[in-house]
Amino acid sequence: MFQAGDRVRIVSCEDDPRAAGRTGRIVDEVPPGPLTGGRWTVHGIGLLIGPALCHTRELRLA
């Protein structure tokens, strides 16, 4: 399980495939729910890539 501020590496991302292989930080203060489809919000991925929604299986702690 991740917490807000955790630095993660994105293994793959259905929401934005350009994010794969990059790192960012978890934004969510609580575990993801139905509003995000069970996906974590990852921010700070890149200059031209906005926040992405990624499933737990698509993320690894960096």
XYZ file of C-alpha atoms in Angstrom:
62
model
C 0.000 0.000 0.000
C 1.222 3.502 -0.775
C 0.979 6.754 1.173
C 0.884 10.387 0.085
C 4.377 11.574 -0.809
C 5.788 8.126 -1.622
C 8.130 8.208 -4.600
C 7.140 5.502 -7.086
C 8.381 4.142 -10.393
C 5.664 3.592 -12.960
C 6.096 0.161 -14.549
C 3.144 0.673 -16.899
C 0.133 2.981 -16.970
C -3.157 2.391 -18.789
C -4.106 6.052 -18.236
C -1.003 7.478 -19.954
C 1.485 5.032 -21.553
C 4.087 7.843 -21.821
C 4.488 7.642 -18.032
C 5.899 4.086 -18.113
C 9.469 3.942 -16.847
C 9.278 7.329 -15.110
C 9.071 8.237 -11.431
C 6.636 10.464 -9.587
C 4.981 10.980 -6.214
C 1.694 9.623 -4.850
C -0.811 12.443 -4.258
C -3.653 10.547 -2.561
C -4.030 10.918 1.217
C -6.313 7.850 1.400
C -6.398 4.571 -0.554
C -8.091 4.953 -3.953
C -11.812 4.340 -4.198
C -14.590 4.166 -6.783
C -14.120 7.779 -7.941
C -10.698 6.959 -9.432
C -11.544 3.378 -10.332
C -9.183 2.058 -7.655
C -6.181 3.890 -9.145
C -3.549 6.039 -7.422
C -2.855 9.608 -8.571
C 0.831 10.061 -9.442
C 2.168 13.597 -9.972
C 5.531 15.034 -10.990
C 6.086 12.492 -13.741
C 7.447 14.864 -16.340
C 7.240 18.361 -17.764
C 4.745 17.456 -20.492
C 2.940 14.677 -18.602
C 0.228 15.673 -16.137
C -0.897 13.635 -13.149
C -1.716 10.057 -14.100
C -4.014 7.464 -12.548
C -2.253 4.126 -12.063
C -3.323 0.807 -10.572
C -1.291 -0.601 -7.673
C 0.042 -3.362 -9.940
C 1.531 -0.686 -12.246
C 3.611 0.964 -9.494
C 6.757 0.091 -7.507
C 8.378 2.053 -4.686
C 11.374 3.957 -6.017
